[in-house]
Short mmCIF file of C-alpha atoms in Angstrom, two decimals:
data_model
loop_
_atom_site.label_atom_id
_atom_site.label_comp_id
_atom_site.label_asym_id
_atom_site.label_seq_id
_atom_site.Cartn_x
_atom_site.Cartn_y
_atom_site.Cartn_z
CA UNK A 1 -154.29 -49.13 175.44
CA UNK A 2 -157.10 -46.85 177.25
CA UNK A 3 -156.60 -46.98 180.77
CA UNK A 4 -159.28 -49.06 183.23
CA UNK A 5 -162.20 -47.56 184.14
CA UNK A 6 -162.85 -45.72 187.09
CA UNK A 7 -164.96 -47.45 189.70
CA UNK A 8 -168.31 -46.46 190.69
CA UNK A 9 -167.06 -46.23 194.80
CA UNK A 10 -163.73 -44.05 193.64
CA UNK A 11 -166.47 -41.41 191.89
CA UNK A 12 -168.67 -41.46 194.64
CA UNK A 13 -166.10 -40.24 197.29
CA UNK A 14 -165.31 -37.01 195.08
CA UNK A 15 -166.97 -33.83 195.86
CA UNK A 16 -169.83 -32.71 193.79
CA UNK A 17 -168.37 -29.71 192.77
CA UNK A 18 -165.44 -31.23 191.54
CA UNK A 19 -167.00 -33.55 189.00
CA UNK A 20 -168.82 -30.74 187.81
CA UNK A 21 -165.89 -28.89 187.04
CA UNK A 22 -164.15 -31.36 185.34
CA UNK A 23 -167.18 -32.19 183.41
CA UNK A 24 -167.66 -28.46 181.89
CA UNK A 25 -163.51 -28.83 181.43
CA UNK A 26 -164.33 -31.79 179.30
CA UNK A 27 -167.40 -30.27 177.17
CA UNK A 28 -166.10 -26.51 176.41
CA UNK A 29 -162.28 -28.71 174.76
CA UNK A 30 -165.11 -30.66 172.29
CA UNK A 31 -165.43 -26.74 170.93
CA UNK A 32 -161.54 -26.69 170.00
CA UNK A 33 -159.56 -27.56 167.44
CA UNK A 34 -157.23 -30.35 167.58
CA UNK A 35 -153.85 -29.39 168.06
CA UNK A 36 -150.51 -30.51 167.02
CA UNK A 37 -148.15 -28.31 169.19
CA UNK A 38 -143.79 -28.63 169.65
CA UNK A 39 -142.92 -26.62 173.21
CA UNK A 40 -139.23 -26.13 173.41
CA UNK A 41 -137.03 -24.10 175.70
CA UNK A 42 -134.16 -24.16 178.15
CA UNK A 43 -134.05 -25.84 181.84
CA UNK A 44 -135.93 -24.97 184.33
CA UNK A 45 -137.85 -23.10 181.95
CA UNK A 46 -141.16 -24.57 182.66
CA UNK A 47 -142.05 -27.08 179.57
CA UNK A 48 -143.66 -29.75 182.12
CA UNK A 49 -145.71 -27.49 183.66
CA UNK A 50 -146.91 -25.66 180.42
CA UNK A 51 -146.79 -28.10 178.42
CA UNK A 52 -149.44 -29.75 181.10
CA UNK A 53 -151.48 -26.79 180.83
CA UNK A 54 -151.89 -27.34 177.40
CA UNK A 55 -152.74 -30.63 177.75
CA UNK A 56 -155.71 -30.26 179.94
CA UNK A 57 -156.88 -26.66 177.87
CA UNK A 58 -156.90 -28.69 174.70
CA UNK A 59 -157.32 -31.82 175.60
CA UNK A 60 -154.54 -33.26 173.99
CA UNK A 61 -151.61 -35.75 174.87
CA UNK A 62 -148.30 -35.00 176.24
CA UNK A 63 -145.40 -36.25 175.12
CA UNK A 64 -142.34 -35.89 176.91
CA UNK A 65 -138.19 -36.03 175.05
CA UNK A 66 -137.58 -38.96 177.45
CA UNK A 67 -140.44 -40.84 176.51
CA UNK A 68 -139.68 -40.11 172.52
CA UNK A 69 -135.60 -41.30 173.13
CA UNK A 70 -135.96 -43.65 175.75
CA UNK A 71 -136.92 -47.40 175.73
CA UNK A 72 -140.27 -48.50 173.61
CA UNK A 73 -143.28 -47.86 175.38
CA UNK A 74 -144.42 -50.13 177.56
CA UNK A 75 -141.15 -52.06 177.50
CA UNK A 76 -139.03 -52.74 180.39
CA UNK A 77 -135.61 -53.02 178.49
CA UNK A 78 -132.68 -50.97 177.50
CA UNK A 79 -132.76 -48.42 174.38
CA UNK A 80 -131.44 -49.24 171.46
CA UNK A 81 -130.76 -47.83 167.91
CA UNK A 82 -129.68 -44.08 167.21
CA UNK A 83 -131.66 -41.51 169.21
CA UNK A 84 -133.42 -40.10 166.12
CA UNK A 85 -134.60 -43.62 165.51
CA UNK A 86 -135.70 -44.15 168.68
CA UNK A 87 -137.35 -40.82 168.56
CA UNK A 88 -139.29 -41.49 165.38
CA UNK A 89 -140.21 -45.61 166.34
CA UNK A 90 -141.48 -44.26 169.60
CA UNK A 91 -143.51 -41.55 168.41
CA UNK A 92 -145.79 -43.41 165.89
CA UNK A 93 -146.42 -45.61 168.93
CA UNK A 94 -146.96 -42.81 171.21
CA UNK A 95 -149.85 -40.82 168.95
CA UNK A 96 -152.07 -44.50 168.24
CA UNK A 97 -152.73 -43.77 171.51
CA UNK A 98 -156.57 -42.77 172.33
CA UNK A 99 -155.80 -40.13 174.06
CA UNK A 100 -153.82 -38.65 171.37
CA UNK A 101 -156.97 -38.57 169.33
CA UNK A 102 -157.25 -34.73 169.45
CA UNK A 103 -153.85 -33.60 169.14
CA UNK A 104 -150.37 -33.66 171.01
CA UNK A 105 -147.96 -31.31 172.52
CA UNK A 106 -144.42 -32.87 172.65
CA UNK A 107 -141.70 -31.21 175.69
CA UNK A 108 -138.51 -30.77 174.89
CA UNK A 109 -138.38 -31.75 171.68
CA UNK A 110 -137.24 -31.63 168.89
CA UNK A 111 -133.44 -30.15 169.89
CA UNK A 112 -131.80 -30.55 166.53
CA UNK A 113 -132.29 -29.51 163.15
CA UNK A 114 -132.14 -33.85 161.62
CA UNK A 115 -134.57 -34.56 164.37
CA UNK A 116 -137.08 -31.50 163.20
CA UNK A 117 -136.88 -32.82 159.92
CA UNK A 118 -137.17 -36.11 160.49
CA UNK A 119 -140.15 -35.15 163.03
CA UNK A 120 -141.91 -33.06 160.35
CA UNK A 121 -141.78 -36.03 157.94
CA UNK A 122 -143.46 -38.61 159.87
CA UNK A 123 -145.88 -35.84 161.19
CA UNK A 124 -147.26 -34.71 157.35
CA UNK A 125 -147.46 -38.51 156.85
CA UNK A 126 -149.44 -39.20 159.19
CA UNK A 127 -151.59 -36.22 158.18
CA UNK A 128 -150.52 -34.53 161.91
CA UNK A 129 -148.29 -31.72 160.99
CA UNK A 130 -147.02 -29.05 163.47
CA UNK A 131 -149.30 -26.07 163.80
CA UNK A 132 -146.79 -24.22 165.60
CA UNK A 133 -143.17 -24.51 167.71
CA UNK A 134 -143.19 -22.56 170.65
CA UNK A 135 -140.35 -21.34 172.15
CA UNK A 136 -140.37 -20.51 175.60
CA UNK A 137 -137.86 -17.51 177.08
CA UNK A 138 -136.64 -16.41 180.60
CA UNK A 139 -133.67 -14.65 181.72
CA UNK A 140 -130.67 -16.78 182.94
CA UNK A 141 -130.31 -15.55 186.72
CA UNK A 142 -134.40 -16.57 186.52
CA UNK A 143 -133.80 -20.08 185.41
CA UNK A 144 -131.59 -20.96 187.96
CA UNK A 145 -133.41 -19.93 190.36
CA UNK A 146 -136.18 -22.03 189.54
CA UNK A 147 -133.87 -24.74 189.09
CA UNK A 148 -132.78 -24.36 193.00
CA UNK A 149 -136.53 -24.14 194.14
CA UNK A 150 -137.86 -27.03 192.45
CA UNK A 151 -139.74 -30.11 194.04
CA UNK A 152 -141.31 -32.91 192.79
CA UNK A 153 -143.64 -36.00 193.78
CA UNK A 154 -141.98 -39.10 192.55
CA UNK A 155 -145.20 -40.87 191.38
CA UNK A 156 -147.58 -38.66 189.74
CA UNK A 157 -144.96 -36.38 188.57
CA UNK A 158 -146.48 -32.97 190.42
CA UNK A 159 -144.10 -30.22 190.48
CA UNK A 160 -143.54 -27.95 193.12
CA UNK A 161 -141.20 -24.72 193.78
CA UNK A 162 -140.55 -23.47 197.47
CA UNK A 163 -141.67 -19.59 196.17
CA UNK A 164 -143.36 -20.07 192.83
CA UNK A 165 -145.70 -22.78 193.54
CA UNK A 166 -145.02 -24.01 197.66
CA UNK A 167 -147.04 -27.36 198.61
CA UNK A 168 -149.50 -26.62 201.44
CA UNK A 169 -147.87 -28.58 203.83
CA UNK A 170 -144.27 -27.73 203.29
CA UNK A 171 -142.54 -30.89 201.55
CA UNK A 172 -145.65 -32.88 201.19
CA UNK A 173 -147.44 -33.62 198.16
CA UNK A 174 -150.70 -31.46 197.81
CA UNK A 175 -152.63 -34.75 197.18
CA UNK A 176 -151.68 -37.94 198.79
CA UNK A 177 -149.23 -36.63 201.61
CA UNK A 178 -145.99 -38.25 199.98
CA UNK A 179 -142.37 -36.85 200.58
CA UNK A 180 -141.66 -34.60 197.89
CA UNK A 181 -138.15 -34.71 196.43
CA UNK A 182 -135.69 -32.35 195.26
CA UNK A 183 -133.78 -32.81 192.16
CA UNK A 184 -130.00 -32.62 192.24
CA UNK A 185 -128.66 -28.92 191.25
CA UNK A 186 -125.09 -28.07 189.91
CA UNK A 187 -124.54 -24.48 188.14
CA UNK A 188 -121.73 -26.29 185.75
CA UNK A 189 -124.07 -28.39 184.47
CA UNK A 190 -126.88 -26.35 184.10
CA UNK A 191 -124.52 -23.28 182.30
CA UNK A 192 -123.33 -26.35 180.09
CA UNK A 193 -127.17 -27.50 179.31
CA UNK A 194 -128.00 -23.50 178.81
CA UNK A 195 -125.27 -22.65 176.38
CA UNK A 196 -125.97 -25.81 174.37
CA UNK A 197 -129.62 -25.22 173.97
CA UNK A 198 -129.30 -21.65 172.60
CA UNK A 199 -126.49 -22.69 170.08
CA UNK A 200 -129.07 -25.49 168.65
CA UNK A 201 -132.28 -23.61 169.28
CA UNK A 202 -131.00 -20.50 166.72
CA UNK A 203 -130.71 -23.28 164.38
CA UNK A 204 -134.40 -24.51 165.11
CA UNK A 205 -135.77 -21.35 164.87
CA UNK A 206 -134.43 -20.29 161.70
CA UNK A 207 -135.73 -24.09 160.26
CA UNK A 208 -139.00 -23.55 161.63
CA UNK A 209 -139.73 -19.92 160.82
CA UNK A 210 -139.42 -20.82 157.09
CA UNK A 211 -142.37 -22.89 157.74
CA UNK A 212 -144.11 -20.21 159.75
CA UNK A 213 -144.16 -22.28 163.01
CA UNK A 214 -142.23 -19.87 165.63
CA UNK A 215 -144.36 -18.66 168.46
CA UNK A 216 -141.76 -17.21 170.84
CA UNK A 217 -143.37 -16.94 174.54
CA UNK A 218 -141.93 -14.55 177.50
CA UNK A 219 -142.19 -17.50 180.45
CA UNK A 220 -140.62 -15.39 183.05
CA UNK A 221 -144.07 -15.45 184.98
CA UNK A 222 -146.17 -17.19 182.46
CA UNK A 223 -148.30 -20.90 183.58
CA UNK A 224 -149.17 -23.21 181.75
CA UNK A 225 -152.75 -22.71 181.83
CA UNK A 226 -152.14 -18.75 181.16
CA UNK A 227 -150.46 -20.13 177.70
CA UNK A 228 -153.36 -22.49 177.13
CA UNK A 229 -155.82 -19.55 177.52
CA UNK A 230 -153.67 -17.04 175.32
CA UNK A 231 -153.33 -19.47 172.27
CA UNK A 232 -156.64 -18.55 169.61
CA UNK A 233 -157.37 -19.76 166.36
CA UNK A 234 -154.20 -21.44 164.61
CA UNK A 235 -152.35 -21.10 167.25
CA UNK A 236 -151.24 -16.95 167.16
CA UNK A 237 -150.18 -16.92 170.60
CA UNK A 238 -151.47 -13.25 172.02
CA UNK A 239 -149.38 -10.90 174.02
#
């Protein structure tokens, strides 16, 4: 369902400047190609926040793992079925969406080979298939670093780090003020989540470079919106 519409009072109360931005945003995506994008990588890696960058330089939905494996959209109850089920139900639901109309970029997944497969499937049936997989890369010591710095605001979902990207006001959201939060952080865990996703991402990348899909993407100091702007044509991401 398309969200309500904005009212006349909210629009009047943003600066001039702003709306004009956002409105040459909006015109110069109607000159790109809709695109049908997987962004994988390890934690802390930075998927949400390129993955958003994407969104907004294509103009494209996002579509997060947890969204694809959790509950149905829009429901309030508990999972059920295999995850790969899930995955696949909640996906076709996902991209009827309007704001899928132009193309999607889905986080975090696939991260197995079944669910790639699987994914492909329902993507070439619905005439959507993957114009490329790309595989973000930073060096250990980096990622857990980031993982350490991060902050987030609970109800849009803004991300913060206290070096990369500081609020202005130190642990307030940017926006509305709010308490920003900072996610748990254990090394064991994150060492465990590491060494799992480069044992299953070899696999991925050797299924989806015999399809020509791999883009593989330094993200040691790489934004989102410095990915959006380096992807050209179908999707050859540029040095």
């Amino acid at each position: 369902m398309a969200g309500r519409p904005v009212a006349p009072e909210d629009l009047e109360g943003v600066p001039t400047i702003e709306l004009l931005t956002e409105l040459k945003r909006r015109h110069h995506l109607l000159g790109r190609e809709p695109a049908h994008v997987a962004v994988l990588g390890p934690p802390c890696v930075g998927k949400h926040t390129q993955t958003d960058g994407l969104r907004r330089g294509f103009g494209i939905c996002r579509i997060t793992a947890a969204e694809l494996t959790g509950p149905p959209p829009g429901s309030s109850g508990q999972a059920s079925g295999s995850v790969d089920e899930r995955a696949m139900s909640n996906l076709s639901k996902l991209l009827d969406r309007p704001q899928c109309r132009r193309g999607f970029v889905l986080e975090g997944f696939p991260f197995t080979v079944p669910q790639a497969s699987r994914l492909q499937e329902e993507l070439e049936r619905r005439k959507t298939p993957l114009d490329a997989v790309v595989f973000l890369e930073a060096p250990e010591d980096a990622l857990m670093e980031r993982c350490r710095g991060r902050l987030f605001h609970p109800a849009s979902g803004r991300l913060y780090h206290d070096q990369l990207k500081p609020p202005i006001d130190e642990g307030l959201d940017d926006y509305t003020g709010d308490a920003l939060l900072r996610p748990p952080y254990e090394e064991e865990k994150f060492r465990a989540s590491w060494q799992l996703f480069q044992k299953d991402s070899d696999l991925l990348r050797q299924f989806f470079s015999r399809k020509g899909l791999v883009r593989n993407v330094d993200a040691a100091e790489r934004s989102g919106s410095r990915l959006a702007k380096s992807c050209s044509g179908r999707w050859h991401v540029q040095a």
